[in-house]
Structures are given as structure tokens and as C-alpha cells.
PDB file of C-alpha atoms in Angstrom:
ATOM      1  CA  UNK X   1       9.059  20.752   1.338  1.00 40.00           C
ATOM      2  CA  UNK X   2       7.257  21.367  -1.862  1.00 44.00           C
ATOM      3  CA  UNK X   3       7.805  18.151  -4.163  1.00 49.00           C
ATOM      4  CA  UNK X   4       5.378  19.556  -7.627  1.00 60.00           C
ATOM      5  CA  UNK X   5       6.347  16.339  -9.527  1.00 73.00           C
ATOM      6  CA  UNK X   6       6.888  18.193 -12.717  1.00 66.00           C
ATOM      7  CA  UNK X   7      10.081  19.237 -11.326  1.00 69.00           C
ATOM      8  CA  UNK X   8      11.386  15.967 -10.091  1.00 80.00           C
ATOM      9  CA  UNK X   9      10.125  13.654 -12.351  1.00 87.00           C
ATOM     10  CA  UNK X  10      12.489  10.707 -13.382  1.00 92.00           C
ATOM     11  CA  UNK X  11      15.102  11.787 -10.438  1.00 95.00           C
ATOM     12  CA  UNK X  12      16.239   9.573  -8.318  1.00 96.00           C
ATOM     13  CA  UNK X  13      13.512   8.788  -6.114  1.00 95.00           C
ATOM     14  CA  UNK X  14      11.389   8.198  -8.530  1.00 96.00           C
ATOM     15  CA  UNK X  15      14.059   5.543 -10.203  1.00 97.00           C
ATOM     16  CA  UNK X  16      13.176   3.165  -6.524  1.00 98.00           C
ATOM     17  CA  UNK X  17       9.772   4.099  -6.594  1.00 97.00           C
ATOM     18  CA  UNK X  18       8.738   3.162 -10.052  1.00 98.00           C
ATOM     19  CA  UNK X  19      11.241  -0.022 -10.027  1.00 98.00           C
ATOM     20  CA  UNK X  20       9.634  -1.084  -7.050  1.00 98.00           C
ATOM     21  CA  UNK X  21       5.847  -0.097  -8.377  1.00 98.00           C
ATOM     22  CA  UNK X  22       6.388  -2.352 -11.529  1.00 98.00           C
ATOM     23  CA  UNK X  23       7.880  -5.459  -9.318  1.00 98.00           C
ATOM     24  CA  UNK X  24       4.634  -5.301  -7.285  1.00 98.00           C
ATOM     25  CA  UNK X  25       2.393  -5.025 -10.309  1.00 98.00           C
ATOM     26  CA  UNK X  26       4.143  -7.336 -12.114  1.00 98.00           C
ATOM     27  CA  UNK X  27       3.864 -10.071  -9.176  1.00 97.00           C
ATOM     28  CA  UNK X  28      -0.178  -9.102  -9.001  1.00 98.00           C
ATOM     29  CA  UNK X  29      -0.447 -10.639 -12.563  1.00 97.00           C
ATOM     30  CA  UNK X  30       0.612 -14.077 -11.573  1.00 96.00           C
ATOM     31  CA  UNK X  31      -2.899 -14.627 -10.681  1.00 97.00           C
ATOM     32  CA  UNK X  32      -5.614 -13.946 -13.584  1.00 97.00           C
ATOM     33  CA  UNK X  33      -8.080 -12.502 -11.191  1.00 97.00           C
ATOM     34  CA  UNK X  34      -8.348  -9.053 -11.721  1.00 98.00           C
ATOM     35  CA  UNK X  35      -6.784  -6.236  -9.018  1.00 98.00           C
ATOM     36  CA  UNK X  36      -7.212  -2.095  -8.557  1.00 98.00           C
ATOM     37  CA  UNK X  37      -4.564   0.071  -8.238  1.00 98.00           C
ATOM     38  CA  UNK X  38      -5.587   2.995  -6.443  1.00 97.00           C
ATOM     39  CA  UNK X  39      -2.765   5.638  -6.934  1.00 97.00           C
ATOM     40  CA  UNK X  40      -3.887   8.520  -3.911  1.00 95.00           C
ATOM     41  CA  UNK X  41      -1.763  11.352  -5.511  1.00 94.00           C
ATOM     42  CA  UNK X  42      -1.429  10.247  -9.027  1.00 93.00           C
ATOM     43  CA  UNK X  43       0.272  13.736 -10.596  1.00 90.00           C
ATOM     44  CA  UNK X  44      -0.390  14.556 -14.140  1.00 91.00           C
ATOM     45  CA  UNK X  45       0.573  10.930 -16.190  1.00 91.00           C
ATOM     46  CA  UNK X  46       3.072  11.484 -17.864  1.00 93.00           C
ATOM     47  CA  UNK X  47       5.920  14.086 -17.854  1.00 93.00           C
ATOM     48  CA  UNK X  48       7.891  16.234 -20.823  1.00 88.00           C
ATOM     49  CA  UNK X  49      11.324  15.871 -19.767  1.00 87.00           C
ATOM     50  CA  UNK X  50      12.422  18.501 -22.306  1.00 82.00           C
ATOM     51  CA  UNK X  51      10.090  20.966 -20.352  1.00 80.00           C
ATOM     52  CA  UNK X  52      11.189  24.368 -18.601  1.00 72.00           C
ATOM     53  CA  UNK X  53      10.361  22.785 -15.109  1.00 77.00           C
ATOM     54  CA  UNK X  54      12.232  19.184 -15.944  1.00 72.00           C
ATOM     55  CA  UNK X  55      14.955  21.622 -17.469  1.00 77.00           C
ATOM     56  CA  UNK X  56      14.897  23.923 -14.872  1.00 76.00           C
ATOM     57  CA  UNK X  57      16.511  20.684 -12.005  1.00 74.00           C
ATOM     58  CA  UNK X  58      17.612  18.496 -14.378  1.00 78.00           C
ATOM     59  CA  UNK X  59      17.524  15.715 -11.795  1.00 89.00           C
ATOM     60  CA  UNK X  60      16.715  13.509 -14.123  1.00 87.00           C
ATOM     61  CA  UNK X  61      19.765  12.589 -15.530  1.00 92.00           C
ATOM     62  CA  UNK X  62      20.831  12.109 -12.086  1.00 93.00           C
ATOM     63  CA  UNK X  63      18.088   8.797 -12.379  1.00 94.00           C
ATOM     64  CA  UNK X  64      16.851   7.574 -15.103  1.00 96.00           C
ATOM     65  CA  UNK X  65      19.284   9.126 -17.325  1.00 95.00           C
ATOM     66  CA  UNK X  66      22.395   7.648 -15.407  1.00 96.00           C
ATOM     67  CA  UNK X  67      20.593   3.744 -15.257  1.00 97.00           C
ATOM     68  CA  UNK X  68      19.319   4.259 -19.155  1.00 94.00           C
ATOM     69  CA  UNK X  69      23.298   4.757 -19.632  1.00 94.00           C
ATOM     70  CA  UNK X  70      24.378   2.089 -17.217  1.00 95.00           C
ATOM     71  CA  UNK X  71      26.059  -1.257 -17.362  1.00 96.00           C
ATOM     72  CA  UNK X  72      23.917  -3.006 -15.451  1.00 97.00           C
ATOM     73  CA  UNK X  73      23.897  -6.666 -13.993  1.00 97.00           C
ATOM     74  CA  UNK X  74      22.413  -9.302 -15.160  1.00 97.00           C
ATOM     75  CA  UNK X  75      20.274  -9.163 -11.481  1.00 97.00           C
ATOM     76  CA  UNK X  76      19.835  -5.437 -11.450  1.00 98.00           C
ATOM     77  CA  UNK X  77      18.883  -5.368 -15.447  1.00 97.00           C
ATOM     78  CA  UNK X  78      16.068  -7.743 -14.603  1.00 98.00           C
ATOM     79  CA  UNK X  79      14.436  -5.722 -11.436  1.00 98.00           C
ATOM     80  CA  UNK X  80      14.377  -2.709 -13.397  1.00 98.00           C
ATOM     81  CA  UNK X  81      12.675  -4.624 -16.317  1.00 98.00           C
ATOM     82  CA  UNK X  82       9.262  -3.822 -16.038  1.00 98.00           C
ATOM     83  CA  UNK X  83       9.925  -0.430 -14.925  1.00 98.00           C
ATOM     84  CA  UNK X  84      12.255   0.342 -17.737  1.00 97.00           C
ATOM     85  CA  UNK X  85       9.860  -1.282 -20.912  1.00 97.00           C
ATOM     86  CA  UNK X  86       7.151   1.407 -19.460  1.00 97.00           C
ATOM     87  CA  UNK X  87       9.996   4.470 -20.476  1.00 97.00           C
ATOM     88  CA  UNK X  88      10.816   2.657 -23.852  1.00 96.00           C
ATOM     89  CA  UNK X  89       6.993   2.179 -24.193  1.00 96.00           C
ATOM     90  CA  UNK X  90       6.717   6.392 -24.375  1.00 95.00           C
ATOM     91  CA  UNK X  91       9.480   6.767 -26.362  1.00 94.00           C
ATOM     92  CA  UNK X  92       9.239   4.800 -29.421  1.00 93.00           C
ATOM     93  CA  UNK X  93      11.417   6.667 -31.367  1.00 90.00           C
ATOM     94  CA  UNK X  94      14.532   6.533 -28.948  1.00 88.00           C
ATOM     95  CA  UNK X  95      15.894   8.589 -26.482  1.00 88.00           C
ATOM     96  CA  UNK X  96      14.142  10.181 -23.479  1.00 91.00           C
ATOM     97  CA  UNK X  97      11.948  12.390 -23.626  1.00 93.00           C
ATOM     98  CA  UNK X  98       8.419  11.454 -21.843  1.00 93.00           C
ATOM     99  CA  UNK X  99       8.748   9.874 -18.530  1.00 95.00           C
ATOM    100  CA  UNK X 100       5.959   7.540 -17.401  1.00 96.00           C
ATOM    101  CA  UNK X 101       4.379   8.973 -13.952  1.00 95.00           C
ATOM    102  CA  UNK X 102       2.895   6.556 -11.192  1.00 97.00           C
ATOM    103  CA  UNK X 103      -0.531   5.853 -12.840  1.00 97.00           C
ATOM    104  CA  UNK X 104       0.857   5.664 -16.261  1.00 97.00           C
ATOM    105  CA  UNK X 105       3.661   3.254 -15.441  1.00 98.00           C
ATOM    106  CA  UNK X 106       0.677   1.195 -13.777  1.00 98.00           C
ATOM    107  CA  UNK X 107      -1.858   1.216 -16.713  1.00 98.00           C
ATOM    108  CA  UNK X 108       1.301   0.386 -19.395  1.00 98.00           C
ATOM    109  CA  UNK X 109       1.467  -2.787 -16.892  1.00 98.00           C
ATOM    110  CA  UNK X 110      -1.816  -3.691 -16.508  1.00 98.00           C
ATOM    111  CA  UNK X 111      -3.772  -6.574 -18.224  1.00 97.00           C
ATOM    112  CA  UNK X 112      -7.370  -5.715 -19.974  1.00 97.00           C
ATOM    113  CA  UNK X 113      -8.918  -7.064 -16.693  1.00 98.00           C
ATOM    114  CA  UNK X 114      -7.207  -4.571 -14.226  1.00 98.00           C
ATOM    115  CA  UNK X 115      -8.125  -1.222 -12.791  1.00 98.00           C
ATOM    116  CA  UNK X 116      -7.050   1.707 -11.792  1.00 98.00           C
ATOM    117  CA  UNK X 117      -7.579   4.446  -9.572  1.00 97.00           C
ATOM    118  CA  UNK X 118      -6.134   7.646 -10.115  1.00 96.00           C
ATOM    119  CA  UNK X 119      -7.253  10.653  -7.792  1.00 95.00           C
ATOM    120  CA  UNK X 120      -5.047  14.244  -7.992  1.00 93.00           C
ATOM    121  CA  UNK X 121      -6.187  17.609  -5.410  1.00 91.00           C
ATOM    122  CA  UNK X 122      -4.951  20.222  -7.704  1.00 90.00           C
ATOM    123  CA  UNK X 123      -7.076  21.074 -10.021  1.00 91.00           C
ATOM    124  CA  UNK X 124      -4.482  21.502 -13.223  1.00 90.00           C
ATOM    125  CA  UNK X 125      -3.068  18.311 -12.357  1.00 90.00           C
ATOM    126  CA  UNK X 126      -6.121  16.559 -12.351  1.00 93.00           C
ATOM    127  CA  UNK X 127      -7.656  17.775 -15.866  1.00 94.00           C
ATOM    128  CA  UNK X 128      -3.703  16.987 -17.181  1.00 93.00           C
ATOM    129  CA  UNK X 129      -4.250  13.326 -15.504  1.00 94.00           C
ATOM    130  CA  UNK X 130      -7.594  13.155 -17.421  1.00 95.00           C
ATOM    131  CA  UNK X 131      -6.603  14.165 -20.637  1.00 93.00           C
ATOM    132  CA  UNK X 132      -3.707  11.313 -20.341  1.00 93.00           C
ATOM    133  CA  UNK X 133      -6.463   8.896 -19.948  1.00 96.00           C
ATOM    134  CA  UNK X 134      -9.388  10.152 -21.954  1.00 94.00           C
ATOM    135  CA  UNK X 135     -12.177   7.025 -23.893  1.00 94.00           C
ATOM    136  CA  UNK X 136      -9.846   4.629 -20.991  1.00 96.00           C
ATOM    137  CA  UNK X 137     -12.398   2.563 -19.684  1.00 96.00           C
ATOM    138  CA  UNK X 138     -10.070   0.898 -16.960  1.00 97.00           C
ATOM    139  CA  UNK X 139      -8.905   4.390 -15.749  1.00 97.00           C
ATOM    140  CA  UNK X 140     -10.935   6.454 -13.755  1.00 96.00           C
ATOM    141  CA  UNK X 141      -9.884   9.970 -13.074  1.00 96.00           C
ATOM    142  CA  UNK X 142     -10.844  11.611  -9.518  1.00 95.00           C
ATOM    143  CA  UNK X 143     -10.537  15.455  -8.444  1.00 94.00           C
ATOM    144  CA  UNK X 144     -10.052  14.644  -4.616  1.00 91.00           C
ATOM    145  CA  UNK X 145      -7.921  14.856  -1.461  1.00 90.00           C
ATOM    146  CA  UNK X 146      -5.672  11.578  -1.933  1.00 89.00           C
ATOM    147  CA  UNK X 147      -5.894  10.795   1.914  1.00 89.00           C
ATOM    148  CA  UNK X 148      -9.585  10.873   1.715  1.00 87.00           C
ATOM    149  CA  UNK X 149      -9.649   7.838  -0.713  1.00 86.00           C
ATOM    150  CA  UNK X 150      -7.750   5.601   1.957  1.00 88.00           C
ATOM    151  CA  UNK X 151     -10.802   5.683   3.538  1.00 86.00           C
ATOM    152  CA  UNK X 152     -13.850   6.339   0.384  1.00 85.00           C
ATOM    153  CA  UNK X 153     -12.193   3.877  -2.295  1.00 91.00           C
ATOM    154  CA  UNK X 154     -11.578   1.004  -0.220  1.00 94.00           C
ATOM    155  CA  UNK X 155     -11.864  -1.668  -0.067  1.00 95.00           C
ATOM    156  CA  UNK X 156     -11.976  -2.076  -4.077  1.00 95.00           C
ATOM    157  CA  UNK X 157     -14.424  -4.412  -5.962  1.00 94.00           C
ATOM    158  CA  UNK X 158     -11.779  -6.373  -7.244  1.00 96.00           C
ATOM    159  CA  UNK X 159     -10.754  -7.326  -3.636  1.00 94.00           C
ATOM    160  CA  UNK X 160      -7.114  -7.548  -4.740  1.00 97.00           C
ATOM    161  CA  UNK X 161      -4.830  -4.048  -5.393  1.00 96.00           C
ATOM    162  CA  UNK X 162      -2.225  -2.206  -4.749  1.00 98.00           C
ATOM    163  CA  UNK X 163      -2.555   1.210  -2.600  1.00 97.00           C
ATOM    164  CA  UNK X 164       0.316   3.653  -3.881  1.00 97.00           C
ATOM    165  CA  UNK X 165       0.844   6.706  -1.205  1.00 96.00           C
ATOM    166  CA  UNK X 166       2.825   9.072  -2.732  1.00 92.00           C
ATOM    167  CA  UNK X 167       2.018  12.773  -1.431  1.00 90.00           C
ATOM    168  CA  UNK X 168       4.059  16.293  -2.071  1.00 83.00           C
ATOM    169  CA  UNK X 169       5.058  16.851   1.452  1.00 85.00           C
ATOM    170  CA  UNK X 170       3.642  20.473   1.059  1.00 78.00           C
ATOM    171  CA  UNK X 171       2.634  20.116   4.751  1.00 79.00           C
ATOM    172  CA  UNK X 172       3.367  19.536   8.352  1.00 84.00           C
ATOM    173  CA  UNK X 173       2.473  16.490   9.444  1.00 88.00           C
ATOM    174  CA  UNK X 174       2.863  14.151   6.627  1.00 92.00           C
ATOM    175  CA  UNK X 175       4.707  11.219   8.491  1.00 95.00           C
ATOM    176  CA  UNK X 176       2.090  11.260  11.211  1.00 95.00           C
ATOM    177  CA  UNK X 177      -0.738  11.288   8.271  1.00 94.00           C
ATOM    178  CA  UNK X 178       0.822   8.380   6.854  1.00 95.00           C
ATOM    179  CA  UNK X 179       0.282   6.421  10.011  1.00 96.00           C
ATOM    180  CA  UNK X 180      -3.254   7.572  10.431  1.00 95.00           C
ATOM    181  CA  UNK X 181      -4.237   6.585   6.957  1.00 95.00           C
ATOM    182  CA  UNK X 182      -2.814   3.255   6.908  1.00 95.00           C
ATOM    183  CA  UNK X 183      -4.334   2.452  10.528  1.00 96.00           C
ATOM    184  CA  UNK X 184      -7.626   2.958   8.063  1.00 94.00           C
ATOM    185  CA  UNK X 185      -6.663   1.998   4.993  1.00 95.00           C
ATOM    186  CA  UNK X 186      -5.707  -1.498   6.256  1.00 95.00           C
ATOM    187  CA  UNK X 187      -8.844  -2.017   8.936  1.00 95.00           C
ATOM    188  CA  UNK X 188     -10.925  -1.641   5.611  1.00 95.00           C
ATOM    189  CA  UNK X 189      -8.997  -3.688   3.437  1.00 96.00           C
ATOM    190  CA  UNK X 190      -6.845  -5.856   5.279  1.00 95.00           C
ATOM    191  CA  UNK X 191      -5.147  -7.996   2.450  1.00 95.00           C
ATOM    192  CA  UNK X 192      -4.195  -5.333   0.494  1.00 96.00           C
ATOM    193  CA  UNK X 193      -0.773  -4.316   0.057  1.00 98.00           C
ATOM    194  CA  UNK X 194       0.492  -0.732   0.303  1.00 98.00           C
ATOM    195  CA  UNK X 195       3.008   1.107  -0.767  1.00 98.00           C
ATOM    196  CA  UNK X 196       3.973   4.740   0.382  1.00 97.00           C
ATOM    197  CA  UNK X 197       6.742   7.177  -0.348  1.00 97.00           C
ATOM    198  CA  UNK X 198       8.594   9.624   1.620  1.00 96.00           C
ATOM    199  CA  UNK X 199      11.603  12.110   1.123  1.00 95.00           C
ATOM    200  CA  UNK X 200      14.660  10.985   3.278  1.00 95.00           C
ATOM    201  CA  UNK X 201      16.090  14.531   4.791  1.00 94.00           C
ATOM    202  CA  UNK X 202      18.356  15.346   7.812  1.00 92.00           C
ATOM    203  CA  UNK X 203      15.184  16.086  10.425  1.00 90.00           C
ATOM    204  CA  UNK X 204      13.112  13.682   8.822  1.00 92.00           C
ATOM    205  CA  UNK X 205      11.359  11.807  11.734  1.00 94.00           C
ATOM    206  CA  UNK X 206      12.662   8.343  10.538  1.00 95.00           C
ATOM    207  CA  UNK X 207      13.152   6.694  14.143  1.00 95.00           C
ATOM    208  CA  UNK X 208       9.685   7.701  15.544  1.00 96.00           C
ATOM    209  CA  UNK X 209       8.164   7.154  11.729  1.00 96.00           C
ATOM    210  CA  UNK X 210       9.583   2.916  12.468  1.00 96.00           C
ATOM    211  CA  UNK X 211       8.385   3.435  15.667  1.00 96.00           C
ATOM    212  CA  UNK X 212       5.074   4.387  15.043  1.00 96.00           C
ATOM    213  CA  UNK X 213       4.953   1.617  11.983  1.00 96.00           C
ATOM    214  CA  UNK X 214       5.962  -1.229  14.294  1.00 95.00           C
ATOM    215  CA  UNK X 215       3.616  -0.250  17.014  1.00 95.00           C
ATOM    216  CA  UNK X 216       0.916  -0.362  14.392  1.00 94.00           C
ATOM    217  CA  UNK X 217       1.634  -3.781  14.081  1.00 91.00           C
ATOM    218  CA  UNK X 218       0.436  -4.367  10.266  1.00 91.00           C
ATOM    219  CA  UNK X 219       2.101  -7.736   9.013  1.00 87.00           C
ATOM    220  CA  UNK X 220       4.695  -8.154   6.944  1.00 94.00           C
ATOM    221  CA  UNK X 221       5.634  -4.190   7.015  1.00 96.00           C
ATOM    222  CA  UNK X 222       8.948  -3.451   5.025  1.00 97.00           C
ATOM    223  CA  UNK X 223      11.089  -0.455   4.828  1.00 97.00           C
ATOM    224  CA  UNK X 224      13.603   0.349   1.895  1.00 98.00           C
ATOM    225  CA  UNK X 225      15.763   3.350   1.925  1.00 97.00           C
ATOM    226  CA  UNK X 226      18.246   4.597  -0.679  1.00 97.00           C
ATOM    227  CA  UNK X 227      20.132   7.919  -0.052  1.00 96.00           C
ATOM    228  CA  UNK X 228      22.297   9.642  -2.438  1.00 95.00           C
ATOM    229  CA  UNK X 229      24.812  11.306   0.604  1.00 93.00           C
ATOM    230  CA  UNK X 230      25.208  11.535   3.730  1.00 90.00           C
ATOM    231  CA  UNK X 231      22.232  12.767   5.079  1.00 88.00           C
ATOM    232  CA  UNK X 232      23.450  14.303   8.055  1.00 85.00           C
ATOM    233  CA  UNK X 233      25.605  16.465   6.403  1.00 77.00           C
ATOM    234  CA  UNK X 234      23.814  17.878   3.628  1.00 80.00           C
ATOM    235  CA  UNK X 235      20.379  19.936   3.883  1.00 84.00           C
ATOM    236  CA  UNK X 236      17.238  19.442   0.812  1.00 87.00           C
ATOM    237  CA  UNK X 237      16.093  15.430  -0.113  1.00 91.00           C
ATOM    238  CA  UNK X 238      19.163  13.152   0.369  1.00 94.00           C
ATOM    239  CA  UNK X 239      17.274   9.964  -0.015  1.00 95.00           C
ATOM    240  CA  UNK X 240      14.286   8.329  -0.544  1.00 96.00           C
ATOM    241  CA  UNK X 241      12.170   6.149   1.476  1.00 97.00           C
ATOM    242  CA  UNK X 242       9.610   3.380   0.981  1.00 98.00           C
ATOM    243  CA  UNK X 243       7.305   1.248   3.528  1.00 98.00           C
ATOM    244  CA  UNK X 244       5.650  -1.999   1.957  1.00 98.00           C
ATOM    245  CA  UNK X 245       2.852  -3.710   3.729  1.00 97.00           C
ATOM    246  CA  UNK X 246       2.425  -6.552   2.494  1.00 97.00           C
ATOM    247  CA  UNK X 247       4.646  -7.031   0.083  1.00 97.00           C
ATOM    248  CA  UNK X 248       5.194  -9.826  -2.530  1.00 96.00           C
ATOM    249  CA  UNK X 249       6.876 -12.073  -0.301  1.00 94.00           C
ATOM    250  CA  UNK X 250       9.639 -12.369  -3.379  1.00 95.00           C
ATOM    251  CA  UNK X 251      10.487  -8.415  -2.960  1.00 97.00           C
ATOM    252  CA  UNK X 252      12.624  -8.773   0.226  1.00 97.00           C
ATOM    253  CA  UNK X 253      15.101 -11.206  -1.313  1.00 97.00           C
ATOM    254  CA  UNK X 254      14.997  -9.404  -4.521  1.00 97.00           C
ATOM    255  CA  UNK X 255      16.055  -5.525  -3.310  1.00 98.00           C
ATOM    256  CA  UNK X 256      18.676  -7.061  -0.787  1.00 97.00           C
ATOM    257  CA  UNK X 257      20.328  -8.741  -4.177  1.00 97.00           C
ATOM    258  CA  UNK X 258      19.819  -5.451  -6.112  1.00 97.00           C
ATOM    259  CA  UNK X 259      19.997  -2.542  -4.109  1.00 97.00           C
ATOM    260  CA  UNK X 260      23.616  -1.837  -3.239  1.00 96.00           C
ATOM    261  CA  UNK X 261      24.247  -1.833  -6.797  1.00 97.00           C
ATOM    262  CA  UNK X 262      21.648   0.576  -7.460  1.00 97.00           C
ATOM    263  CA  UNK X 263      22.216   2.625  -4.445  1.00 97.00           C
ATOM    264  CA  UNK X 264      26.106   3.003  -5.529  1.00 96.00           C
ATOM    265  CA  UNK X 265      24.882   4.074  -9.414  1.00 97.00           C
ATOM    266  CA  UNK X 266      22.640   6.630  -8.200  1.00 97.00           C
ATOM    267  CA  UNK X 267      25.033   7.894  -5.747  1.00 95.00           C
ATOM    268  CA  UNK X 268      25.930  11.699  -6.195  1.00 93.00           C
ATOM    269  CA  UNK X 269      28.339  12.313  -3.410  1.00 91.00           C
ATOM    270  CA  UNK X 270      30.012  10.013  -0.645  1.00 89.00           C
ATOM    271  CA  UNK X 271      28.385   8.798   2.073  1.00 90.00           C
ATOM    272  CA  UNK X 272      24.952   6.992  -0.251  1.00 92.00           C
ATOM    273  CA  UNK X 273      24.021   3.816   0.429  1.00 95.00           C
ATOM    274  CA  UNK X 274      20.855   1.309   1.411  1.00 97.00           C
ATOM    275  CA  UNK X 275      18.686  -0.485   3.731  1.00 96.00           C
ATOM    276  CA  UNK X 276      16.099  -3.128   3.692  1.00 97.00           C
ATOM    277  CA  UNK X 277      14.685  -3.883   6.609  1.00 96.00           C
ATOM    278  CA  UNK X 278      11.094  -6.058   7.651  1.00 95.00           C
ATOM    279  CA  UNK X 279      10.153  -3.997  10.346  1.00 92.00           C
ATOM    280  CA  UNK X 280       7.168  -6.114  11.433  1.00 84.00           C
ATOM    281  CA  UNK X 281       6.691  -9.727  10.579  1.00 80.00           C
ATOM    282  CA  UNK X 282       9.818 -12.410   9.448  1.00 67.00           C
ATOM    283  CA  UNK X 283      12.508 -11.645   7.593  1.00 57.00           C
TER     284      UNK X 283
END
């Protein structure tokens, strides 16, 4: 699977991820100390949605498009809050046209006392990503291998932060890399929480993937999956996944309230749906 971000961005994976992202964040600031976000495979910033690759899929008005149309609940309209003043925030004029990335959607949310993190491999991506942040003194920009930082950048000054894992899938392996770097990650900074992303497809390794997270027996480890069909019937990304360790202990309540609703907007063929489910620690 090859998941260049310019092609997806906005879709509907990105819709949970980014909703989520800006509930976590937006929990963080309850307390005036100051936290990192490290963001391990930050992308480029910020994405053209008028561009040939964005125009190319289109799935963004599969995601961000359909909930920017939506009549949403009361419940649903406030989770998507924060994430959805970051995309008004980059389009002052109206519509939608710029789509906030992960480490844009986190500096738009972050107070003049936060941090962040963001480190980008390829080498285009990462002068892009610098450029979006140029003269930002609470952004620092890193060429590097994002699964390197898990074990370099941490734990952070601040001693309070979010870790956002959200690699390409370009390679074998990635489920099982996941584990390894959040056995590390979390030995070297224990209380902080972590958030990664993965596709949702119909030989993705979900069973042993739980089964290796439980047996790594990390507190308070959550799962959340949306798919968009039936993934055993269709080939290509049919949902997406996310695992939370320690999570806000507010989130669990809050996606359980929101997430059917969400899951059935987003849906693009029978057969979507959702789950929420603490896979190590109380529910």
C-alpha cells in the first residue's frame, strides 16, 4: 500500500484521525503547563485540495466534503469542533480549498507555550513541511526516519505530549513496527499518550495486531475503527483504524456517543460501521 498523503488528504480517514487529534489536543490544554506534540510522519502541512493529485481521487468529498455539508447533531457538531475551526481557519474566504495536515491542525490548536515536533523521510515533503512553518519558533522541522524519533525525541522536555504515528504503509511490516516502537516509545516516556493510525483492509492483520497490543500490556490502550464497507468483500482501504494509549479518559465515552453517527455519514456502500473498544485497562 502506498498512502502519499497528497492523494488522500481530507478522505475519510483522515476525517477520524484529525477529529480525534484535535479532541486530544484540545483536552492537553486544560492544564497550562506546556506539552510537545511530536508528529513521526508529519507530510507536507497543509494540502491544495484543488490540486491534480487531490483531483486526481477526489476522496475528499467522500470526508470532509460530505461532514462540511452535513446536518450534524448537536453531539457530533461538538466532537468535530476543534477539528473543523482548523479547516475554516485555512479558508477564510469560504469554501474548501486548503486542508489542514496533522502538524498543521496541531499548531492551529496549540497555545504560545506548546511545541511541536514535526519530522518527514522524504526529502520534498520535508522542505514543503518547512516552508509551511518558516520564522515558527514553536515548530521545529526534522528530515528523519519517523520511527527513529520514537526512540531519539523522547521523552520531550515538556514531559507532557502527544505522540502521533501516522506512517504510509509503503512497507511490509508496518503492524509489527508499530508494536516495536511503542514497546520503546512508552519504556522512555511512560505517561505519554499515543496515538497511531492504520489502514483497515481485508488481510489486514487486525486480530494478531489486538493481540500483540494486549500482550504488550500498556494501560489504558484503546482501539477505534470506522469502515466505509464491508471489508471482507471489497479489496483497497475499507476503513480506518486508530489505537490510543492513554487516552483522555473523556475520549471513550465521547466516540461511543458520536461514532455511529459518523460512521453511517461517511459510509459509501453497505456493510460500514464502528467499534470502540479498551483493549487493555477498564472500560
Amino acid at each position: 500500500m502506498n498512502y502519499r498523503h497528497s492523494y488522500h488528504a481530507g478522505n475519510f480517514a483522515d476525517v477520524l484521525k484529525h477529529a480525534v487529534l484535535a479532541q486530544i489536543i484540545t483536552y492537553l490544554k486544560r492544564k497550562d503547563q506546556a506539552f510537545r506534540v511530536i508528529d513521526t510522519h508529519a507530510g507536507t502541512g497543509v494540502y491544495d485540495l484543488s490540486s491534480i493529485e487531490a483531483q486526481k481521487t477526489g476522496e475528499w468529498r467522500e470526508g470532509v466534503g460530505r461532514v462540511m455539508k452535513a446536518n450534524l447533531s448537536p453531539e457530533l457538531g461538538a466532537f468535530l469542533a476543534p477539528w473543523l475551526e482548523t479547516v475554516t481557519t485555512l479558508n477564510p474566504k469560504g469554501g474548501l480549498r486548503h486542508y489542514p495536515g496533522s502538524p498543521k491542525l496541531a499548531r492551529l490548536l496549540m497555545r504560545k507555550q506548546d511545541r511541536l515536533s514535526a519530522i518527514e523521510l522524504h526529502p520534498a515533503d520535508a522542505e514543503k513541511l518547512r516552508s509551511a512553518f518558516e520564522g515558527d519558533y514553536q515548530v521545529r522541522v526534522i528530515e528523519l526516519d519517523g520511527w527513529l524519533a520514537l526512540g531519539a525525541h523522547l521523552p520531550p522536555k515538556e514531559k507532557r505530549g502527544l505522540v502521533l504515528v501516522d506512517p504510509p504503509f509503503e512497507e511490509e511490516g508496518e503492524f509489527d513496527r508499530m508494536i516495536d516502537g511503542l514497546a520503546r516509545a512508552t519504556r522512555r516516556f511512560a505517561g505519554g499518550t499515543y496515538m497511531l493510525w492504520h489502514p483497515i483492509k481485508a488481510d489486514s492483520p487486525l486480530k494478531a495486531f489486538d493481540a500483540k497490543l494486549t500482550n504488550l500490556g500498556r494501560p489504558s490502550t484503546l482501539t477505534v475503527r470506522l469502515w466505509i464497507r464491508n471489508n471482507n468483500a471489497a479489496p483497497g482501504l475499507n476503513g480506518s483504524g486508530l489505537v490510543i494509549v492513554n487516552p483522555p479518559y473523556t475520549l471513550e465515552a465521547s466516540l461511543k456517543a458520536v461514532l455511529p453517527e459518523l460512521a453511517g455519514l461517511l459510509a459509501q456502500e453497505p456493510g460500514g460501521g464502528a467499534e470502540i473498544r479498551m483493549l487493555v485497562g477498564e472500560s
